[in-house]
CSV table of C-alpha atoms in Angstrom, one decimal:
chain,number,residue,atom,x,y,z
W,1435,MET,CA,-39.1,198.2,138.3
W,1436,LYS,CA,-39.9,196.0,141.6
W,1437,ALA,CA,-42.0,193.3,141.7
W,1438,THR,CA,-43.9,191.2,144.5
W,1439,LEU,CA,-45.6,187.7,144.8
W,1440,ARG,CA,-48.3,186.6,146.4
W,1441,THR,CA,-49.7,183.3,147.2
W,1442,VAL,CA,-53.4,182.7,147.7
W,1443,ARG,CA,-55.7,179.6,148.0
W,1444,LEU,CA,-58.3,179.0,145.5
W,1445,THR,CA,-60.7,176.6,146.7
W,1446,LEU,CA,-62.8,174.7,144.2
W,1447,ALA,CA,-67.4,175.1,145.2
W,1448,GLU,CA,-67.3,171.5,144.7
W,1449,PRO,CA,-64.7,169.1,143.6
W,1450,LEU,CA,-63.9,169.0,140.1
W,1451,ARG,CA,-63.7,164.5,138.8
W,1452,ILE,CA,-61.9,164.4,135.4
W,1453,SER,CA,-60.8,161.1,134.3
W,1454,ARG,CA,-57.4,161.3,135.5
W,1455,SER,CA,-58.2,163.5,139.5
W,1456,VAL,CA,-60.4,165.3,141.5
W,1457,THR,CA,-59.6,168.8,142.1
W,1458,THR,CA,-60.6,170.8,145.0
W,1459,ALA,CA,-58.3,173.8,145.3
W,1460,ARG,CA,-55.5,175.1,143.8
W,1461,ASP,CA,-52.7,177.5,144.9
W,1462,ALA,CA,-52.1,180.7,142.8
W,1463,VAL,CA,-49.3,182.7,142.5
W,1464,TRP,CA,-49.9,186.7,142.1
W,1465,LEU,CA,-47.0,188.2,140.7
W,1466,THR,CA,-47.1,192.5,140.9
W,1467,ILE,CA,-44.9,195.1,138.7
W,1468,GLU,CA,-44.7,198.6,139.9
W,1469,HIS,CA,-43.5,201.2,138.2
W,1470,ASP,CA,-43.7,204.9,138.7
W,1471,GLY,CA,-46.6,204.2,141.2
W,1472,LEU,CA,-48.7,201.7,138.9
W,1473,HIS,CA,-48.8,198.0,139.5
W,1474,GLY,CA,-49.4,195.1,136.6
W,1475,HIS,CA,-50.5,192.0,138.1
W,1476,GLY,CA,-50.2,188.1,136.8
W,1477,GLU,CA,-51.2,184.8,138.4
W,1478,ALA,CA,-50.1,180.9,137.8
W,1479,VAL,CA,-51.8,178.6,139.2
W,1480,THR,CA,-50.3,175.1,140.4
W,1481,SER,CA,-50.9,172.1,138.2
W,1482,VAL,CA,-49.9,167.9,139.0
W,1483,TYR,CA,-50.5,167.6,135.5
W,1484,TYR,CA,-47.9,170.2,134.8
W,1485,GLY,CA,-45.3,169.4,137.0
W,1486,LEU,CA,-46.6,172.8,138.9
W,1487,ASP,CA,-46.2,172.8,142.3
W,1488,THR,CA,-45.8,176.5,145.0
W,1489,ALA,CA,-42.6,175.9,145.2
W,1490,THR,CA,-41.6,175.7,141.5
W,1491,LEU,CA,-43.9,178.3,140.8
W,1492,GLN,CA,-42.4,180.9,143.6
W,1493,GLN,CA,-38.5,180.3,143.1
W,1494,GLU,CA,-39.4,180.9,138.7
W,1495,LEU,CA,-41.4,183.7,139.5
W,1496,TYR,CA,-39.2,185.3,141.7
W,1497,ALA,CA,-36.8,185.3,139.1
W,1498,SER,CA,-38.4,186.7,136.5
W,1499,GLY,CA,-39.4,189.1,138.4
W,1500,ARG,CA,-35.7,189.7,139.7
W,1501,GLY,CA,-34.4,189.4,135.9
W,1502,LEU,CA,-37.3,192.6,135.1
W,1503,GLY,CA,-35.3,194.9,137.1
W,1504,ARG,CA,-32.4,195.0,134.1
W,1505,PHE,CA,-35.2,197.0,132.0
W,1506,PRO,CA,-35.7,200.6,133.0
W,1507,ASP,CA,-38.9,200.4,132.2
W,1508,PRO,CA,-42.4,198.5,131.7
W,1509,GLU,CA,-42.3,198.8,127.9
W,1510,SER,CA,-39.1,197.8,126.8
W,1511,ALA,CA,-39.6,194.2,129.1
W,1512,LEU,CA,-42.7,194.1,127.2
W,1513,ARG,CA,-40.6,194.8,123.8
W,1514,ALA,CA,-37.7,192.5,124.9
W,1515,TRP,CA,-40.4,189.6,125.9
W,1516,SER,CA,-42.1,190.5,122.3
W,1517,ALA,CA,-38.9,189.7,120.2
W,1518,ARG,CA,-39.2,186.3,121.6
W,1519,ASP,CA,-42.4,186.0,119.4
W,1520,GLY,CA,-44.2,183.4,121.3
W,1521,ARG,CA,-41.5,181.2,121.5
W,1522,PRO,CA,-40.6,178.9,124.8
W,1523,ASP,CA,-37.6,179.7,127.0
W,1524,ASP,CA,-36.7,177.4,129.7
W,1525,ARG,CA,-39.3,179.0,132.2
W,1526,PRO,CA,-42.7,176.6,132.9
W,1527,PRO,CA,-45.0,177.8,129.9
W,1528,ALA,CA,-47.6,179.0,133.3
W,1529,VAL,CA,-44.4,181.6,134.3
W,1530,THR,CA,-44.0,183.0,131.0
W,1531,ALA,CA,-48.0,183.7,130.8
W,1532,ALA,CA,-48.0,185.1,134.3
W,1533,VAL,CA,-45.8,187.6,133.7
W,1534,GLU,CA,-46.4,188.5,130.0
W,1535,ALA,CA,-50.1,189.1,131.8
W,1536,ALA,CA,-48.4,191.4,134.4
W,1537,LEU,CA,-46.4,193.2,131.9
W,1538,LEU,CA,-49.3,193.9,129.7
W,1539,ASP,CA,-51.2,194.8,132.2
W,1540,LEU,CA,-48.6,197.5,133.2
W,1541,CYS,CA,-48.1,198.8,130.1
W,1542,GLY,CA,-52.0,198.9,129.0
W,1543,LYS,CA,-52.2,200.7,132.3
W,1544,ARG,CA,-49.7,203.2,131.7
W,1545,SER,CA,-50.8,203.7,127.8
W,1546,GLY,CA,-54.2,204.3,129.0
W,1547,ALA,CA,-55.3,200.8,126.8
W,1548,PRO,CA,-56.6,197.6,126.9
W,1549,VAL,CA,-54.7,194.5,126.2
W,1550,HIS,CA,-57.1,193.5,123.4
W,1551,ARG,CA,-55.6,196.3,121.6
W,1552,LEU,CA,-52.0,196.1,122.4
W,1553,LEU,CA,-52.7,192.7,121.2
W,1554,GLY,CA,-53.7,193.9,117.9
W,1555,ALA,CA,-57.8,193.4,118.6
W,1556,GLU,CA,-59.5,197.3,118.6
W,1557,SER,CA,-63.4,195.9,120.2
W,1558,ALA,CA,-63.3,194.7,123.4
W,1559,PRO,CA,-64.2,190.7,122.5
W,1560,SER,CA,-67.0,188.6,124.2
W,1561,ALA,CA,-67.9,185.0,123.7
W,1562,PHE,CA,-70.0,182.1,125.1
W,1563,THR,CA,-68.2,180.2,127.5
W,1564,ALA,CA,-68.5,176.5,127.8
W,1565,ARG,CA,-69.3,175.5,131.8
W,1566,THR,CA,-67.6,172.6,133.0
W,1567,ILE,CA,-69.9,169.6,134.2
W,1568,GLY,CA,-67.4,166.6,136.4
W,1569,ILE,CA,-68.0,163.0,136.2
W,1570,VAL,CA,-71.0,163.2,138.5
W,1571,PRO,CA,-74.2,161.4,139.1
W,1572,ALA,CA,-76.7,161.5,135.6
W,1573,PRO,CA,-79.6,163.3,138.3
W,1574,HIS,CA,-76.7,165.6,139.7
W,1575,ALA,CA,-75.9,166.6,136.0
W,1576,ALA,CA,-79.0,167.4,135.0
W,1577,ALA,CA,-79.4,169.9,137.9
W,1578,GLN,CA,-76.4,171.7,137.0
W,1579,ALA,CA,-77.5,172.0,133.4
W,1580,ARG,CA,-80.9,173.0,134.0
W,1581,ALA,CA,-79.6,176.0,136.8
W,1582,LEU,CA,-76.8,176.8,133.9
W,1583,VAL,CA,-79.1,177.6,130.7
W,1584,ALA,CA,-81.5,179.2,133.8
W,1585,ALA,CA,-78.7,181.1,134.5
W,1586,GLY,CA,-77.8,182.3,130.5
W,1587,PHE,CA,-75.0,179.6,129.4
W,1588,ALA,CA,-75.5,178.3,126.0
W,1589,LEU,CA,-72.6,176.1,125.4
W,1590,VAL,CA,-72.1,173.1,128.1
W,1591,LYS,CA,-69.3,170.9,128.3
W,1592,VAL,CA,-69.4,167.5,130.4
W,1593,LYS,CA,-66.6,165.7,131.4
W,1594,ALA,CA,-65.9,161.8,131.1
W,1595,GLY,CA,-63.8,159.0,131.5
W,1596,ALA,CA,-65.5,157.0,134.1
W,1597,PRO,CA,-64.5,152.9,134.6
W,1598,ASP,CA,-68.1,152.3,132.9
W,1599,PRO,CA,-68.6,154.1,130.0
W,1600,GLU,CA,-72.4,153.4,130.1
W,1601,ASP,CA,-71.9,156.1,132.9
W,1602,ASP,CA,-70.5,158.6,130.8
W,1603,LEU,CA,-73.4,157.8,128.1
W,1604,ALA,CA,-75.9,158.2,130.8
W,1605,ARG,CA,-74.7,161.6,132.3
W,1606,VAL,CA,-74.6,162.8,128.9
W,1607,ARG,CA,-77.9,162.3,128.0
W,1608,ALA,CA,-79.2,163.5,131.3
W,1609,VAL,CA,-77.8,166.4,130.7
W,1610,ARG,CA,-79.2,166.7,127.0
W,1611,SER,CA,-83.1,166.1,128.4
W,1612,ALA,CA,-82.5,169.0,131.0
W,1613,ALA,CA,-80.7,171.0,128.3
W,1614,PRO,CA,-82.0,170.1,125.0
W,1615,GLY,CA,-81.1,173.3,123.2
W,1616,ALA,CA,-77.7,173.8,124.6
W,1617,ARG,CA,-74.6,173.0,122.5
W,1618,LEU,CA,-72.9,170.2,124.6
W,1619,LEU,CA,-69.2,169.0,124.3
W,1620,LEU,CA,-67.3,166.4,125.9
W,1621,ASP,CA,-64.0,165.7,127.1
W,1622,PRO,CA,-62.7,162.1,128.2
W,1623,ASN,CA,-59.0,164.2,129.3
W,1624,GLY,CA,-57.4,160.9,127.3
W,1625,ALA,CA,-59.3,158.1,129.0
W,1626,TRP,CA,-60.7,156.4,125.8
W,1627,THR,CA,-58.9,153.7,123.7
W,1628,ALA,CA,-58.6,153.7,119.8
W,1629,GLU,CA,-61.2,151.4,119.9
W,1630,GLN,CA,-63.7,152.7,122.3
W,1631,THR,CA,-63.3,155.9,121.0
W,1632,ARG,CA,-64.4,154.7,117.5
W,1633,HIS,CA,-67.2,152.8,119.5
W,1634,LEU,CA,-68.5,155.5,121.4
W,1635,LEU,CA,-68.4,158.8,118.8
W,1636,PRO,CA,-71.5,157.7,117.1
W,1637,ARG,CA,-73.4,157.2,119.9
W,1638,TYR,CA,-72.3,160.6,120.7
W,1639,ALA,CA,-72.8,162.1,117.7
W,1640,GLU,CA,-76.5,161.2,118.0
W,1641,LEU,CA,-77.4,162.2,121.5
W,1642,GLY,CA,-75.9,165.9,119.5
W,1643,VAL,CA,-72.7,166.3,121.1
W,1644,GLU,CA,-70.8,169.1,118.9
W,1645,ALA,CA,-67.2,168.0,119.1
W,1646,VAL,CA,-64.8,165.8,121.5
W,1647,GLU,CA,-61.6,166.6,123.2
W,1648,GLN,CA,-58.6,164.5,123.3
W,1649,PRO,CA,-60.9,161.1,123.8
W,1650,VAL,CA,-57.5,158.8,123.6
W,1651,ALA,CA,-54.2,158.8,125.9
W,1652,PRO,CA,-51.5,162.0,124.8
W,1653,GLY,CA,-48.3,160.9,123.6
W,1654,ASP,CA,-49.8,159.5,119.5
W,1655,PRO,CA,-50.8,162.9,118.0
W,1656,GLU,CA,-50.8,160.0,115.1
W,1657,ALA,CA,-53.4,158.0,116.3
W,1658,LEU,CA,-56.0,160.8,117.4
W,1659,ALA,CA,-55.2,162.0,113.9
W,1660,ARG,CA,-56.0,158.9,112.1
W,1661,LEU,CA,-59.2,158.8,114.6
W,1662,ALA,CA,-60.4,162.4,113.6
W,1663,GLU,CA,-60.0,161.1,109.7
W,1664,ARG,CA,-63.3,158.9,110.2
W,1665,SER,CA,-64.5,160.8,113.2
W,1666,PRO,CA,-68.2,161.6,112.8
W,1667,LEU,CA,-67.5,164.3,115.6
W,1668,PRO,CA,-65.1,166.8,115.5
W,1669,LEU,CA,-62.0,165.7,117.3
W,1670,ILE,CA,-59.9,168.6,119.4
W,1671,ALA,CA,-56.4,167.7,120.6
W,1672,ASP,CA,-56.4,169.1,124.2
W,1673,GLU,CA,-53.1,167.3,126.3
W,1674,ASP,CA,-51.4,166.8,122.5
W,1675,ALA,CA,-51.4,170.2,121.7
W,1676,VAL,CA,-49.1,171.5,124.3
W,1677,GLY,CA,-46.5,173.8,122.1
W,1678,PHE,CA,-46.0,175.0,118.8
W,1679,GLU,CA,-44.5,172.6,117.2
W,1680,ASP,CA,-47.5,169.6,118.5
W,1681,VAL,CA,-50.4,172.1,117.0
W,1682,ARG,CA,-48.2,172.4,113.5
W,1683,ARG,CA,-48.4,168.7,113.4
W,1684,LEU,CA,-52.2,167.9,114.4
W,1685,ALA,CA,-52.6,170.9,112.0
W,1686,GLY,CA,-54.6,170.2,109.2
W,1687,ARG,CA,-55.2,166.6,110.7
W,1688,VAL,CA,-57.7,167.7,113.3
W,1689,HIS,CA,-60.5,169.6,113.4
W,1690,GLY,CA,-59.3,171.8,116.5
W,1691,VAL,CA,-57.1,172.6,119.5
W,1692,ASN,CA,-57.5,173.7,122.7
W,1693,VAL,CA,-54.8,176.8,123.2
W,1694,LYS,CA,-54.3,177.1,127.2
W,1695,LEU,CA,-52.2,180.2,127.9
W,1696,ALA,CA,-50.7,178.1,130.5
W,1697,LYS,CA,-49.7,175.2,128.6
W,1698,CYS,CA,-48.3,177.4,125.4
W,1699,GLY,CA,-46.3,180.8,127.1
W,1700,GLY,CA,-49.1,183.3,127.2
W,1701,PRO,CA,-50.7,185.1,124.6
W,1702,ARG,CA,-48.2,186.1,122.0
W,1703,ALA,CA,-48.1,182.6,121.9
W,1704,ALA,CA,-51.2,181.9,121.5
W,1705,LEU,CA,-51.9,184.1,118.7
W,1706,ARG,CA,-48.7,182.5,116.9
W,1707,MET,CA,-50.7,179.3,116.9
W,1708,ALA,CA,-53.4,181.1,115.7
W,1709,GLU,CA,-52.0,182.0,113.4
W,1710,LEU,CA,-50.4,178.7,112.4
W,1711,ILE,CA,-54.1,177.0,112.1
W,1712,ALA,CA,-56.0,179.9,110.4
W,1713,THR,CA,-56.0,178.7,107.2
W,1714,SER,CA,-55.4,174.4,107.9
W,1715,GLY,CA,-59.1,173.6,108.2
W,1716,THR,CA,-58.1,173.0,112.4
W,1717,GLU,CA,-60.0,175.8,114.6
W,1718,LEU,CA,-59.1,177.3,117.7
W,1719,MET,CA,-60.2,176.7,121.1
W,1720,LEU,CA,-59.6,178.9,123.9
W,1721,GLY,CA,-59.1,176.7,127.3
W,1722,CYS,CA,-58.0,177.3,130.6
W,1723,LEU,CA,-57.1,175.9,133.9
W,1724,THR,CA,-59.2,176.6,137.3
W,1725,ALA,CA,-57.8,180.2,138.2
W,1726,SER,CA,-58.9,183.7,139.2
W,1727,THR,CA,-60.5,186.0,136.9
W,1728,LEU,CA,-57.1,187.4,136.9
W,1729,GLY,CA,-55.5,184.1,135.2
W,1730,LEU,CA,-58.4,184.1,132.5
W,1731,ALA,CA,-58.6,187.7,132.0
W,1732,PRO,CA,-55.6,187.6,129.4
W,1733,ALA,CA,-57.3,184.1,127.1
W,1734,VAL,CA,-60.5,186.4,127.4
W,1735,HIS,CA,-58.4,189.2,125.7
W,1736,LEU,CA,-58.5,187.0,122.7
W,1737,ALA,CA,-61.9,185.4,122.9
W,1738,ASP,CA,-63.2,186.4,119.7
W,1739,ARG,CA,-60.0,184.4,117.9
W,1740,ALA,CA,-62.1,181.3,118.7
W,1741,ARG,CA,-64.8,179.2,117.5
W,1742,TRP,CA,-64.6,177.8,121.2
W,1743,ALA,CA,-64.3,179.2,124.2
W,1744,ASP,CA,-64.0,177.1,127.5
W,1745,LEU,CA,-63.0,179.9,129.6
W,1746,ASP,CA,-64.9,179.0,132.9
W,1747,GLY,CA,-62.4,178.5,135.6
W,1748,HIS,CA,-63.0,181.7,137.7
W,1749,LEU,CA,-67.0,180.1,137.6
W,1750,LEU,CA,-65.8,177.0,139.5
W,1751,LEU,CA,-64.1,178.5,142.1
W,1752,ALA,CA,-66.0,179.0,145.9
W,1753,ASP,CA,-64.6,182.7,146.3
W,1754,ASP,CA,-63.1,184.2,143.1
W,1755,PRO,CA,-60.9,186.9,144.6
W,1756,TRP,CA,-60.8,189.2,141.6
W,1757,THR,CA,-63.3,190.8,138.8
W,1758,GLY,CA,-63.4,192.2,135.8
W,1759,ILE,CA,-64.5,189.4,133.3
W,1760,GLY,CA,-67.9,188.2,134.1
W,1761,GLY,CA,-68.9,184.9,132.8
W,1762,ALA,CA,-71.4,184.1,135.4
W,1763,ASP,CA,-73.7,184.4,132.6
W,1764,GLY,CA,-72.9,182.2,129.9
W,1765,VAL,CA,-70.3,185.7,128.6
W,1766,VAL,CA,-66.6,186.4,129.4
W,1767,ARG,CA,-66.3,190.2,128.3
W,1768,ALA,CA,-62.8,191.7,128.0
W,1769,SER,CA,-63.2,195.6,128.8
W,1770,GLU,CA,-61.9,198.8,127.4
W,1771,LEU,CA,-60.2,199.6,130.6
W,1772,PRO,CA,-56.9,200.0,130.2
W,1773,GLY,CA,-54.9,197.1,130.9
W,1774,LEU,CA,-56.6,193.9,131.9
W,1775,GLY,CA,-59.5,195.6,133.2
W,1776,VAL,CA,-59.6,193.5,136.7
W,1777,ARG,CA,-59.5,194.2,140.1
W,1778,GLU,CA,-59.0,192.6,143.2
W,1779,LYS,CA,-62.1,192.7,145.4
W,1780,ASP,CA,-62.3,193.9,148.7
W,1781,GLY,CA,-61.5,191.9,151.4
W,1782,HIS,CA,-59.0,189.8,149.4
W,1783,GLY,CA,-55.9,191.6,151.0
W,1784,LYS,CA,-53.4,190.1,152.7
W,1785,ASP,CA,-54.9,190.3,156.3
W,1786,ARG,CA,-57.9,187.2,155.0
W,1787,ASN,CA,-56.5,184.8,152.0
W,1788,GLN,CA,-52.6,185.4,151.2
W,1789,THR,CA,-50.8,183.1,152.2
W,1790,ASP,CA,-46.7,184.1,151.6
W,1791,GLU,CA,-45.6,187.5,150.4
W,1792,HIS,CA,-41.8,187.9,148.6
W,1793,GLU,CA,-40.1,190.9,147.5
W,1794,THR,CA,-37.9,191.2,144.0
W,1795,ASP,CA,-35.9,194.0,142.7
W,1796,GLY,CA,-33.1,193.1,139.6
W,1797,ARG,CA,-31.3,196.3,141.1
W,1798,ARG,CA,-31.1,195.0,145.2
W,1799,PRO,CA,-31.2,192.1,147.0
W,1800,CYS,CA,-34.5,190.5,147.7
W,1801,THR,CA,-35.8,190.8,150.7
W,1802,GLY,CA,-37.9,187.1,151.0
W,1803,GLU,CA,-36.2,184.0,152.3
W,1804,ALA,CA,-38.2,181.6,151.0
W,1805,ALA,CA,-38.9,183.0,147.4
W,1806,GLY,CA,-34.9,182.7,146.7
W,1807,PRO,CA,-33.8,180.7,143.6
């Protein structure tokens, strides 16, 4: 097997402001694994919060690509990957997720099966996805909400955590007025204190908010669990629910956990978490980072397992270089095509937006200087 890396810039259609940062673009590193003329693809994106810069992703994916060269075929590599049972290793989880996605894509293409069937689901999953509205002035949020509902979105997520909590309330009121029939999620990204949370949750309950993600700063899951005990709204752990042990500690003590493949380590790790909480009373939310359709596709193949799907990262881009999971009408869909079922759009090859490429092959020296470990 041979692996290549490509690094591209993903620019958002408009800046996304949350409580701790503003995102305008990310770098995406694409891993392609080739065997017998077929190709499997996976994507990892940069994240300041998770400490992933472009060089780190390139180096880690380069090393992983070289390591795949010791396997005779992708099936044996995937079996070795599966033997980990979704448990993390010393690689960043986003890298593990990208490698697993590329292997699943390639194995699916070789067997003629879509990824969801390789993961145990017979029919192609689809789900209503939330669409995120950032911390913007209330009139702008209202205009966005009206446009989203007109496009078909039934679930809207509003970011919170502005310096003045009344600004957040005004934004949610505006969204509720503009989209009276929409389901609303709220995400302060850990910006509130416990006291603010206790004061604000009843007010958001009156506005018909369905659930609130990570209201308080991560690092004290016991505090989040105590808040969930008396909350008038379901509380979903996100930043406090990174790995399997985090989810184990919170199972049955919060109303939901937001599982993102880039933070947990890939589809099999996500399935392991879903199995853990299945009978606990804690429900699954599938989330994502801002990424292309390629980065979102593995989670879409799991979408039927979740109560809440927040798989809109590709919809936030000015120009998504991949296609194949839909979402513009509020519904993401896996296909019955072999593998991930996605393809790179015409015009998005090396000449247009590729910024770097390196080749790795575990059976001979690599040929990319900057990609070296």
